[in-house]
Coordinates of C-alpha atoms in Angstrom, one line a residue:
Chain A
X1 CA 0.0 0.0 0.0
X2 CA 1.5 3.4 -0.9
X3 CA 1.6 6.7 1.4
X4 CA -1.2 8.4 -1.0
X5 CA -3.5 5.5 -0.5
X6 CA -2.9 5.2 3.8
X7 CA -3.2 9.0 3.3
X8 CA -7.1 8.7 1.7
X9 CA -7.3 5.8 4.4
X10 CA -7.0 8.1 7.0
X11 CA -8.5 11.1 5.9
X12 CA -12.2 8.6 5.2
X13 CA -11.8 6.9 8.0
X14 CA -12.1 10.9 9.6
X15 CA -14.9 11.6 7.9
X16 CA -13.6 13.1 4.9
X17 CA -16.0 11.7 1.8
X18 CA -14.0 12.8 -0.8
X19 CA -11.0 10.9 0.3
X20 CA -13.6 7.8 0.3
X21 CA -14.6 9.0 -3.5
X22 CA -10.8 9.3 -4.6
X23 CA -10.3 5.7 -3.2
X24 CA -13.1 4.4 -5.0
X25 CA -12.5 5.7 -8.2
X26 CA -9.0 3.9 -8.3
X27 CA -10.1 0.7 -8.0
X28 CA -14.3 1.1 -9.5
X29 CA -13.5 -0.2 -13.0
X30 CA -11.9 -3.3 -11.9
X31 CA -14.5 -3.9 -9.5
X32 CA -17.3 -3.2 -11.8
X33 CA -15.8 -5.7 -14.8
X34 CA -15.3 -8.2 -11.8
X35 CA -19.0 -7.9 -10.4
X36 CA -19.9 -8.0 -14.4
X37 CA -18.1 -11.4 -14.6
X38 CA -20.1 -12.7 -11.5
X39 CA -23.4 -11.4 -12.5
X40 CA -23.4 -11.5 -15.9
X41 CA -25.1 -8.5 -16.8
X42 CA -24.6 -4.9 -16.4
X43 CA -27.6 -4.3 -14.0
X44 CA -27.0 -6.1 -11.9
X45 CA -23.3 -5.8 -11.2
X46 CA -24.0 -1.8 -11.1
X47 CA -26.7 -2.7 -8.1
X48 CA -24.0 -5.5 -6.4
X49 CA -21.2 -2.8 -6.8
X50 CA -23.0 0.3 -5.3
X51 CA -24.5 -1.4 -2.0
X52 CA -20.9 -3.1 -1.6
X53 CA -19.3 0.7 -2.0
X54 CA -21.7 1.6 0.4
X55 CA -21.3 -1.1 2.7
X56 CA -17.2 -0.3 2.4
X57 CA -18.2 3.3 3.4
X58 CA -20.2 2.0 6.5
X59 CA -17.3 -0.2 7.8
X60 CA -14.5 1.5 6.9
X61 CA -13.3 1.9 10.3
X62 CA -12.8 -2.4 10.5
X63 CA -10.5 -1.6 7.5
X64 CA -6.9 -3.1 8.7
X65 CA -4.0 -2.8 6.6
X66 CA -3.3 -6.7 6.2
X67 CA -4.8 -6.7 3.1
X68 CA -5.1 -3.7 0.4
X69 CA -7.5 -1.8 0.2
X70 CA -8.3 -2.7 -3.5
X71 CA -8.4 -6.3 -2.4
X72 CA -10.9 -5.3 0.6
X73 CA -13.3 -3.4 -1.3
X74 CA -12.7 -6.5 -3.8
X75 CA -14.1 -8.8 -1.5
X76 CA -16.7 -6.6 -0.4
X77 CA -18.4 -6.3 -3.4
X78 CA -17.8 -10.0 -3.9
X79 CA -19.6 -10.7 -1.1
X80 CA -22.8 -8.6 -2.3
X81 CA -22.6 -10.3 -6.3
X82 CA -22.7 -14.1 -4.7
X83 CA -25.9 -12.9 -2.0
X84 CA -27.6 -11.1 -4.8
X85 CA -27.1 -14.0 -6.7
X86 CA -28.5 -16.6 -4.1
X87 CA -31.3 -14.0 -3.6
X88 CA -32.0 -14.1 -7.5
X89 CA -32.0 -17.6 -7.5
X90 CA -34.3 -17.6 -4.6
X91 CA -36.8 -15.5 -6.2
X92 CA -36.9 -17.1 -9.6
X93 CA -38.1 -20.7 -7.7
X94 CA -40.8 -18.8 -6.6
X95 CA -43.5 -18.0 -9.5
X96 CA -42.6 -15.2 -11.8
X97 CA -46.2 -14.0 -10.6
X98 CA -45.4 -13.1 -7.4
X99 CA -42.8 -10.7 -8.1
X100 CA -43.1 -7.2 -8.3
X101 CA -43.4 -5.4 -11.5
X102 CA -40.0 -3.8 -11.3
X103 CA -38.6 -7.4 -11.0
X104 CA -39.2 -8.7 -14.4
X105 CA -35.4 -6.7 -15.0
X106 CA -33.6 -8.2 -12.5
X107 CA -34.8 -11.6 -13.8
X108 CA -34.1 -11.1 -17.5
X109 CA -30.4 -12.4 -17.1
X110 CA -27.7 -11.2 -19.9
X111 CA -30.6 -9.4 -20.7
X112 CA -27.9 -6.4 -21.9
X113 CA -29.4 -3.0 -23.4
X114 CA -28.0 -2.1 -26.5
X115 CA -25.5 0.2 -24.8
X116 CA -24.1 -2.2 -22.8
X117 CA -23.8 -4.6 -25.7
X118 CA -22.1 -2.2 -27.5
X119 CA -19.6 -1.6 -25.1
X120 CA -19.3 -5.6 -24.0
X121 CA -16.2 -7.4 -25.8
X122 CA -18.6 -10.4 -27.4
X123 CA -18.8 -14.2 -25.8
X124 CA -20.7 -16.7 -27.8
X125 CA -24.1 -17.9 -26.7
X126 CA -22.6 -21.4 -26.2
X127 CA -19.2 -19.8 -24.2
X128 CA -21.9 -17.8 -21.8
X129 CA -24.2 -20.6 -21.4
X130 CA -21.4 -22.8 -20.6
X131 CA -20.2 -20.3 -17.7
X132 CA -23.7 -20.7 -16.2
X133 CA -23.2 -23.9 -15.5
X134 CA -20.4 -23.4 -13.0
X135 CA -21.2 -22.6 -9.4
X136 CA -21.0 -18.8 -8.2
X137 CA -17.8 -19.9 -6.5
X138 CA -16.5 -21.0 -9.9
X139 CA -17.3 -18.8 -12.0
X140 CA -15.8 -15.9 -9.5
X141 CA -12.3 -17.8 -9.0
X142 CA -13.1 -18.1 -12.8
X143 CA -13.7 -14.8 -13.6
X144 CA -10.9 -13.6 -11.2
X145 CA -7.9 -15.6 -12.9
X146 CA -8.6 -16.4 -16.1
X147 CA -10.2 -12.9 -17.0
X148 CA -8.6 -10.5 -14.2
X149 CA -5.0 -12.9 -13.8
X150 CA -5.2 -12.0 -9.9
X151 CA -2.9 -14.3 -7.9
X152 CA -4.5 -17.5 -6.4
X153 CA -3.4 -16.3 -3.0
X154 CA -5.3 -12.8 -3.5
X155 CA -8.1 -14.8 -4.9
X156 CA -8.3 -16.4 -1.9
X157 CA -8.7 -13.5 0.4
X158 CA -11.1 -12.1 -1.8
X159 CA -13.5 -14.9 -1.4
X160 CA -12.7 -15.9 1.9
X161 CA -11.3 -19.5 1.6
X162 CA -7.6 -21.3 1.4
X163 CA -5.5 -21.0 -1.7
X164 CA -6.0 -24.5 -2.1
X165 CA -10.3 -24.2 -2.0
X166 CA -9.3 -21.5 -4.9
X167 CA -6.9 -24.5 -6.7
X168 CA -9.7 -26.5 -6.8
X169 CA -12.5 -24.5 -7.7
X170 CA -10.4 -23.5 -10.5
X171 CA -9.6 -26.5 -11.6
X172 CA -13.3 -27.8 -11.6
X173 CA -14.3 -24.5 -13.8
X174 CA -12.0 -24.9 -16.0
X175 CA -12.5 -28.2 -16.3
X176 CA -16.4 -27.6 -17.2
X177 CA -15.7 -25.2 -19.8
X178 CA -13.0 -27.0 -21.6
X179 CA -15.6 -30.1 -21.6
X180 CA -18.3 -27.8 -22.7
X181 CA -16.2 -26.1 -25.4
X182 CA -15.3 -29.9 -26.4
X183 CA -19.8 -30.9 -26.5
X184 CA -20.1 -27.5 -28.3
X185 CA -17.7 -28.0 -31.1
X186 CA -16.6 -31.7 -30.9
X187 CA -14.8 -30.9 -34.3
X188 CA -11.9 -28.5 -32.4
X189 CA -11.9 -30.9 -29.4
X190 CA -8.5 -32.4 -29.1
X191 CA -8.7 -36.1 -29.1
X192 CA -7.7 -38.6 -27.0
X193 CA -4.1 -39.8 -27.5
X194 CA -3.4 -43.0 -28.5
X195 CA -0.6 -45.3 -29.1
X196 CA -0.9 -48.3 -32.1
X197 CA 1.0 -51.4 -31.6
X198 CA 1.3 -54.5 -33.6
X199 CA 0.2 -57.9 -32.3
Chain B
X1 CA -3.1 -54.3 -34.9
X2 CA -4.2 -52.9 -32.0
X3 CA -5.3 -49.5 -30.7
X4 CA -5.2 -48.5 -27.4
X5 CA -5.9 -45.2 -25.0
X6 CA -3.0 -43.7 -23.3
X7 CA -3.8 -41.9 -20.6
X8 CA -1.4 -39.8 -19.1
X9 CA -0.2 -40.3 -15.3
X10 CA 1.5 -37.2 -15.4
X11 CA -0.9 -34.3 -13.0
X12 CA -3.3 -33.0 -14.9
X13 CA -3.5 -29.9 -12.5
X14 CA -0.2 -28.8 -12.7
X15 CA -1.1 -28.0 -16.2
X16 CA -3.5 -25.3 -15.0
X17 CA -1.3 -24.2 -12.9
X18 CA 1.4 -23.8 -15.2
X19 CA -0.6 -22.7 -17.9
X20 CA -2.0 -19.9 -15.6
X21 CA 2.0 -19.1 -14.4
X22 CA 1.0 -20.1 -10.8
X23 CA 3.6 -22.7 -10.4
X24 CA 6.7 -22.5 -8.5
X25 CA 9.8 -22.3 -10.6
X26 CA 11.7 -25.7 -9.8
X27 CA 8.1 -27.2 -10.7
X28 CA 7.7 -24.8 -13.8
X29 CA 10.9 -26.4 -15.2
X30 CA 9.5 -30.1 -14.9
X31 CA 6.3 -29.4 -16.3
X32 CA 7.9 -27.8 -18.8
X33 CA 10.3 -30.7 -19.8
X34 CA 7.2 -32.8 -19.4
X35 CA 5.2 -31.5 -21.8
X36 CA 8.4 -31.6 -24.7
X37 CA 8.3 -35.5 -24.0
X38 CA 4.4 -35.9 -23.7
X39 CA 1.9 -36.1 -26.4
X40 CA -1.2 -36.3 -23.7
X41 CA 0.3 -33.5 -21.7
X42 CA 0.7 -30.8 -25.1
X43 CA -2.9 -31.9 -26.3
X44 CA -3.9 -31.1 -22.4
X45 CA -1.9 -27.6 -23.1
X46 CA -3.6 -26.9 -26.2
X47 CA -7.5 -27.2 -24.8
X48 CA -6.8 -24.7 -22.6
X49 CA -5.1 -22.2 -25.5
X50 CA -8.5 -23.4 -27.0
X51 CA -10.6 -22.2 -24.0
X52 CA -8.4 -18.8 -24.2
X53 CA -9.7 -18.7 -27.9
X54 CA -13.0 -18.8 -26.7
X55 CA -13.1 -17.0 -23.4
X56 CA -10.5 -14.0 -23.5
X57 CA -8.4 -13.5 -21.1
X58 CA -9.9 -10.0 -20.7
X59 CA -12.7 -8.6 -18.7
X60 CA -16.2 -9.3 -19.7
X61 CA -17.4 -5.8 -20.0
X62 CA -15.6 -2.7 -21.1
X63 CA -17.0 0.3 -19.4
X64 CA -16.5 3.4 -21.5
X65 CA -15.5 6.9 -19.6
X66 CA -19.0 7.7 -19.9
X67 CA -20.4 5.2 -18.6
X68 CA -17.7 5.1 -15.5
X69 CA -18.0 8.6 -15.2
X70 CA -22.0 8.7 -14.8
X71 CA -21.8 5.7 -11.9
X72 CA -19.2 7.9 -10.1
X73 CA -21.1 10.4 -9.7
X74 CA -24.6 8.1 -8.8
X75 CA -21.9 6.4 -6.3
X76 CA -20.7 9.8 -4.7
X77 CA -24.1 10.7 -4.2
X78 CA -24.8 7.7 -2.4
X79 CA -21.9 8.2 -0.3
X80 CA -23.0 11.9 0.5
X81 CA -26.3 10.5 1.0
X82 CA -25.1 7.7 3.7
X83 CA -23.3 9.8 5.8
X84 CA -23.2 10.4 8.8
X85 CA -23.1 6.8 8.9
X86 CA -25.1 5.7 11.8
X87 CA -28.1 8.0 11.2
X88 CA -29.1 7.1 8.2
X89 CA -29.7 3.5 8.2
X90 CA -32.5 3.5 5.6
X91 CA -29.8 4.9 2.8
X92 CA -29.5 1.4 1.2
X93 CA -33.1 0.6 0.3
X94 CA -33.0 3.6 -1.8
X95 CA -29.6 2.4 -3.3
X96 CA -30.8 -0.3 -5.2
X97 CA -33.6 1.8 -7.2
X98 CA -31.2 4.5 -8.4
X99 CA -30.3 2.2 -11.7
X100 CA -33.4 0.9 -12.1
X101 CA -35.0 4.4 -12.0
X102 CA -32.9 5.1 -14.3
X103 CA -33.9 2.5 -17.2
X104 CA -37.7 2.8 -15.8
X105 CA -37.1 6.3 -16.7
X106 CA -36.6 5.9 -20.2
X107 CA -39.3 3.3 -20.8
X108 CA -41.5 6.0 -19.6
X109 CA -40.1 8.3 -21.6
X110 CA -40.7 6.7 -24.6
X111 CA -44.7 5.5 -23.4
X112 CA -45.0 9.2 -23.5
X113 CA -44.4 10.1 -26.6
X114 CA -45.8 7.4 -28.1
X115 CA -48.9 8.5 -26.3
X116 CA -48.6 11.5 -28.0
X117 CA -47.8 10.9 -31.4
X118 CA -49.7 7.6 -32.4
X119 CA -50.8 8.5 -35.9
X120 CA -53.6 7.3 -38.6
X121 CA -52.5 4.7 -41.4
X122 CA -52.4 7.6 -44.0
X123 CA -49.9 9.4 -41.3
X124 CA -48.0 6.4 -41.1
X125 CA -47.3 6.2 -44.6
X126 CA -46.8 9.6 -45.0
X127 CA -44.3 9.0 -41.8
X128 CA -42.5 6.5 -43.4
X129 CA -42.0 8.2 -46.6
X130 CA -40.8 11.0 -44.7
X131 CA -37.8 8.9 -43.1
X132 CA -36.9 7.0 -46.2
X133 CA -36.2 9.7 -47.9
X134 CA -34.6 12.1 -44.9
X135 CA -31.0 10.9 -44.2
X136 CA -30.6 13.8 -41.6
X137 CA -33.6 12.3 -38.8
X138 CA -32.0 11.0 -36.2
X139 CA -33.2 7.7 -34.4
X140 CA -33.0 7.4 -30.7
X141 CA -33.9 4.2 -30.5
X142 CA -35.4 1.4 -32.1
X143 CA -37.2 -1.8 -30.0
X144 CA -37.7 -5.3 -31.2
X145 CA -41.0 -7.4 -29.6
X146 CA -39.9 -11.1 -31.1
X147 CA -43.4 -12.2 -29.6
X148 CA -45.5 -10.5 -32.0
X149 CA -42.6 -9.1 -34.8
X150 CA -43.1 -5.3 -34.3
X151 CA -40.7 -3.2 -34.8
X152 CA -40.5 0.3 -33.2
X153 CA -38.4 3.1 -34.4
X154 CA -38.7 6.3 -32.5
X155 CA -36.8 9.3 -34.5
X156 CA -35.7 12.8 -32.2
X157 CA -37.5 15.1 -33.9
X158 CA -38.9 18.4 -32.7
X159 CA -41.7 16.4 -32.0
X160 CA -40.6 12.7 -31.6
X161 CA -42.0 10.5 -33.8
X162 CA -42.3 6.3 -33.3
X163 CA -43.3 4.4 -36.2
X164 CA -44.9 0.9 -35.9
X165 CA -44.7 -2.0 -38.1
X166 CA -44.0 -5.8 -38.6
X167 CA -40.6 -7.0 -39.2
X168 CA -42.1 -8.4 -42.6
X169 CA -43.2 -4.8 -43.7
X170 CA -40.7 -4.0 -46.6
X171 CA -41.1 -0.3 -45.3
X172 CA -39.8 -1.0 -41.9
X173 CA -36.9 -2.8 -43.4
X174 CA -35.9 0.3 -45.7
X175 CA -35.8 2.2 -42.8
X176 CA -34.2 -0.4 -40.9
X177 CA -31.3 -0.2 -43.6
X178 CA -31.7 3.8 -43.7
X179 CA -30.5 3.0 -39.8
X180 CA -27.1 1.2 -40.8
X181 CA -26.3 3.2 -43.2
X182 CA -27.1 6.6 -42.2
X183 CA -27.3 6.7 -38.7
X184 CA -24.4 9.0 -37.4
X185 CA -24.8 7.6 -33.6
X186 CA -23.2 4.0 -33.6
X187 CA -25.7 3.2 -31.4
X188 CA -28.5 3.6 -33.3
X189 CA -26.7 1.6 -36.2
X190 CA -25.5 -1.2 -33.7
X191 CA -29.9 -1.4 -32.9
X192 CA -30.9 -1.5 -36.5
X193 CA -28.2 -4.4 -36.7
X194 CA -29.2 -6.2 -33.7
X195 CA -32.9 -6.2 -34.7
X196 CA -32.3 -7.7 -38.4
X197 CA -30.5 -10.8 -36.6
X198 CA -33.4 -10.9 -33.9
X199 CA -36.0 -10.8 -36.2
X200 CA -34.5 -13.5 -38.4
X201 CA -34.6 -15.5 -35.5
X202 CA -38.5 -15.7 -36.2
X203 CA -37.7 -16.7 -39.8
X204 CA -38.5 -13.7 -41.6
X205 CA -36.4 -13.2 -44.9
X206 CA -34.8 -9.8 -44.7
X207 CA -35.5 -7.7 -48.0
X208 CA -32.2 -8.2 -50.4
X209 CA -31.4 -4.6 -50.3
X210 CA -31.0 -4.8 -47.0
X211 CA -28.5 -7.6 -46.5
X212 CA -26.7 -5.9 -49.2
X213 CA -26.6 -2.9 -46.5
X214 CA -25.0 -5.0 -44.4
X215 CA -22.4 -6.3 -46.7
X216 CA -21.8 -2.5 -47.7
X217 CA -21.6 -1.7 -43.4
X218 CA -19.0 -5.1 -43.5
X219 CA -16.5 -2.8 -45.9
X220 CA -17.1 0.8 -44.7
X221 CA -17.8 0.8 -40.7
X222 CA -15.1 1.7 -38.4
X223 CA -16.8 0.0 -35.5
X224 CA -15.8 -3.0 -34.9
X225 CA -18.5 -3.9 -32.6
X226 CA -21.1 -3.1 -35.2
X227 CA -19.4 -5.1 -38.0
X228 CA -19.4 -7.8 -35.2
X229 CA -22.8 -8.0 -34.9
X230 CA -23.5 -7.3 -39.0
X231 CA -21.4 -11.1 -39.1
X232 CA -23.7 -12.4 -35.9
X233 CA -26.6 -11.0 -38.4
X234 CA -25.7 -12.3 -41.5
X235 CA -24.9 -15.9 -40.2
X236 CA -28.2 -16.4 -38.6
X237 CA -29.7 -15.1 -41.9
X238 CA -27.5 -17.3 -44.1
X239 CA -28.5 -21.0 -42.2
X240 CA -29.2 -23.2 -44.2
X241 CA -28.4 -21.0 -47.5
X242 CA -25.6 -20.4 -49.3
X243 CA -23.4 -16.7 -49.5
X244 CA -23.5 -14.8 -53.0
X245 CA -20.2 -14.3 -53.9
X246 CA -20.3 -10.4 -53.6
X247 CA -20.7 -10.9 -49.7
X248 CA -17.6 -13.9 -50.5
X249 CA -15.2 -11.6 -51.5
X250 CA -16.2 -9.0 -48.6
X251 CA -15.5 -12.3 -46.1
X252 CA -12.1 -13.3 -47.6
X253 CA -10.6 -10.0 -47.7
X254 CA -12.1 -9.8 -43.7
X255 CA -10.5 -13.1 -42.8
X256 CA -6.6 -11.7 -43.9
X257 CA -6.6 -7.8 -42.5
X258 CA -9.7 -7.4 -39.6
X259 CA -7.3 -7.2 -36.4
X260 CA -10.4 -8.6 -34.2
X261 CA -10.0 -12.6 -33.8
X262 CA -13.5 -12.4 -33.1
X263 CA -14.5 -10.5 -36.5
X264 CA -12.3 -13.5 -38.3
X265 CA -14.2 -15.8 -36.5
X266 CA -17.4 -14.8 -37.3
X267 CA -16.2 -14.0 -41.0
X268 CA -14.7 -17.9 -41.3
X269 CA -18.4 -19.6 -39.8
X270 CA -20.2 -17.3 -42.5
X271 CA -17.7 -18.6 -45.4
X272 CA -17.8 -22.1 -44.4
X273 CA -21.6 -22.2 -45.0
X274 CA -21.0 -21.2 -48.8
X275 CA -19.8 -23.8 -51.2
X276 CA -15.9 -24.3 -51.0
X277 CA -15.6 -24.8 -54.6
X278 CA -13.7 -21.4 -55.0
X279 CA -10.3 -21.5 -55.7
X280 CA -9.8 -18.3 -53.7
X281 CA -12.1 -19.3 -51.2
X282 CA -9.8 -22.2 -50.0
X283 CA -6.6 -19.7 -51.1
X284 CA -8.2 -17.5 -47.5
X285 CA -8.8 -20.7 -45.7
X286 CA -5.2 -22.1 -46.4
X287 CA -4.0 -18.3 -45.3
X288 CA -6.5 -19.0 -42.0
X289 CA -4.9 -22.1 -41.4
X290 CA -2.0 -19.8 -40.0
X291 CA -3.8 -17.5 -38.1
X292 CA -2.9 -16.5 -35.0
X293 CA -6.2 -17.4 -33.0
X294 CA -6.0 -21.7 -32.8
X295 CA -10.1 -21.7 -32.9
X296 CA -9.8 -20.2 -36.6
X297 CA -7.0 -22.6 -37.5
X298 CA -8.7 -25.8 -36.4
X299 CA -12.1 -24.2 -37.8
X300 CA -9.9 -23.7 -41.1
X301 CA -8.5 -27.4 -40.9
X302 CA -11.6 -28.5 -40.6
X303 CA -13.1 -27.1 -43.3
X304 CA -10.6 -27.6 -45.9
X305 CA -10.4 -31.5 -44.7
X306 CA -14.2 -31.0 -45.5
X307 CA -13.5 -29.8 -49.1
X308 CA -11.3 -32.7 -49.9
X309 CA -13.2 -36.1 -48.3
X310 CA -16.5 -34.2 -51.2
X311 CA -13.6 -33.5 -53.6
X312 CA -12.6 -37.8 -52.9
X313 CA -16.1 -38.8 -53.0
X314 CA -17.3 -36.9 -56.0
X315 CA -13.9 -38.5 -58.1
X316 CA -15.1 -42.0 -56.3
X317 CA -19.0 -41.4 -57.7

């Protein structure tokens, strides 16, 4: 951590918001393609990023310096994609005609208006659908590496868990998508080795 | 003779590790001498250069200054708003509605003026003579319905006007291919685009002129997102049918100078669904066979080993 960024620490923690706003704004477009990753849409990582700015904000004073701050407000707003995520899944077992009429949004995953499609580098249907069918945990040590190339060991603070829970969710989620990419286009699937002998 | 699986006993994990550079460098160097020696271990390497070719190793969403700059300030707000922290615990329900107020906003918006402005069938023709032939109206947006095959364009006018029709309507597609081609916001072009490949998706032929708009957008657009999504277009309207060979030559000349693996991508799937009799044709697929990107070279492989089992079987016949 450098002397500017203990600097801003201090001054928020005193009170002083636009130390808090300078802070953020280093570290908001990571976060936001991060939380994009998880969520998959642009909606809904904008709502999972502001409440876990604003839940930084509110416990800033717990903020110790054993971890960055980047990585802490990383986890943060982690945290709030993976419960907004249970909570979606939550409300879509319920009957869509229970929910609200505002809720139709929330539900209408990759769902992207055409500004945010314009602006969103392109995965195929098949790649997309394939990321769906890792586990939140996955697809965030997923997302995280393979997307962001954080360190396993930073990944690991960032979603709470040992560096070797991170190993082998990425290893599982890779796995997946490399066997989906394999049922989607069986034609650029490597094959299976094989040795011929004579009998 | 006798064929037989190998698998590999080597650890399969260390592969993702080293392929990811999380490996240790004393491990690094066996893995590395491992996968000289081992067939099983490079064909291991290679599906995940695959998965690279298909999931970039870059974030998901780029977020434009704009964009950023717009959630900074909803976010500083929010910020002003929550403090002092412990008397204003009610901040956060009020957090979540600011983006969604946003968008609600603009659906309003748009019930509005539609409200306002719904016009008789003889206005409506007169309305969409009046675009067709005026390349300086500007669209703000233009909305798809794929359950009943409406179109709606809504032009910024000094009194905006929405115009109604059925994807089917020849008149809706002129202005649809007014959109591509005139449009100075790349937004509005990047809509007209995206609602030609959603409406195909119902099976409605696009009028000729208009895929010919597209193949015109292929040579002259700068964006590369909207000649993306012209490709994503023109290869769900081409299943099933071949590519004229004006829209060939376009494709060819793509697959050797766009930059974007994803444009060649896109390019290669709409060629392969044209006959492969062209000299030149498999000329570009031999050049793709090189290309950087390892999905295009196997798709290339694959489709020249295509050409030559017909080319065998049509000798055999």
């Amino acid at each position: 951590m450098n002397d500017r960024e203990n600097e801003l620490i201090q001054s928020a923690k005193n009170g002083d918001n636009r130390a808090f706003d300078e802070l953020i704004r280093l570290n908001d477009r990571r976060i936001l393609q991060v939380a994009h990753g998880i969520m998959g849409n642009m909606q809904d990582a904008y709502d999972a990023y502001q409440e876990g700015v604003i839940r930084a904000y509110r416990k800033l004073d717990t903020f110790r310096s054993d971890s960055s701050f980047s990585t802490w407000l990383t986890r943060i707003v982690i945290n709030q994609a993976l419960n907004m995520k249970r909570r979606l899944r939550w409300k879509q077992r319920l009957s869509l005609d229970q929910l609200s009429e505002s809720a139709p949004d929330l539900l209408r995953d990759n769902q992207a208006t055409p500004d945010e499609v314009f602006v969103t580098s392109e995965l195929s249907d098949e790649i997309r659908k394939s990321m769906e069918l890792l586990s939140d945990r996955e697809r965030t040590v997923f997302v995280l590496k393979h997307m962001h190339g954080f360190r396993l060991r930073e990944i690991a603070v960032m979603i709470d868990c040992a560096e070797g829970t991170v190993k082998n969710y990425l290893f599982r989620a890779t796995r997946k998508l490399r066997d989906e990419l394999r049922a989607y286009s069986p034609e650029r699937a490597p094959k299976e080795s094989t040795i011929t002998t004579h009998q | 003779m006798k064929t037989m699986s190998h698998s590999c006993s080597h650890d399969r994990e260390d592969l993702i590790l080293f392929y990811y550079d999380e490996l240790p460098a004393s491990t690094r160097q066996d893995v590395e001498a491992r996968i000289t020696v081992c067939p099983s271990c490079r064909e291991q390497l290679a599906s995940l250069e695959l998965l690279e070719a298909a999931v970039p190793r870059t974030p998901s969403i780029e977020l434009t200054d704009e964009t950023l700059s717009a959630i900074r300030n909803a976010t500083s707000r929010r910020i002003a708003e929550a403090a002092p922290k412990e008397s204003r615990p009610t901040a956060r329900s009020g957090l979540s509605l600011l983006p969604r107020f946003a968008i609600a906003a603009s659906v309003l918006l748009a019930v509005f003026f539609l409200g306002q402005f719904t016009a008789s069938p003889d206005q409506v023709d007169q309305a969409f003579a009046e675009f067709t032939g005026s390349k300086d109206a500007q669209i703000s947006d233009i909305n798809f319905d794929p359950e009943s095959g409406v179109v709606q364009i809504q032009y910024q006018q000094a009194r905006p006007t929405s115009i109604e029709a059925d994807i089917s309507d020849e008149r809706i597609q002129d202005l649809l291919r007014h959109a591509l081609q005139d449009q100075d916001d790349p937004r509005s072009r990047l809509r007209a685009v995206r609602t030609v490949s959603e409406a195909n998706f119902l099976n409605v032929a696009p009028d000729l002129a208009l895929v010919d708009a597209m193949r015109e957008v292929l040579l002259i657009e700068n964006n590369e997102g909207i000649r993306l999504q012209t490709l994503k277009a023109l290869n769900s309207i081409h299943v099933g049918m071949p590519v004229g060979e004006d829209l060939k030559t376009t494709l060819i000349n793509m697959l050797t100078t766009e930059k974007s693996s994803a444009i060649r991508m896109e390019a290669l799937q709409l060629l392969t669904r044209s006959e492969l009799a062209s000299l030149e044709l498999q000329s570009a697929l031999q050049t793709a066979r090189q290309d950087l990107n390892p999905f295009i070279r196997q798709k290339a492989e694959a489709a020249l080993t295509e050409f030559e089992t017909k080319t065998r079987l049509e000798e055999v016949k």
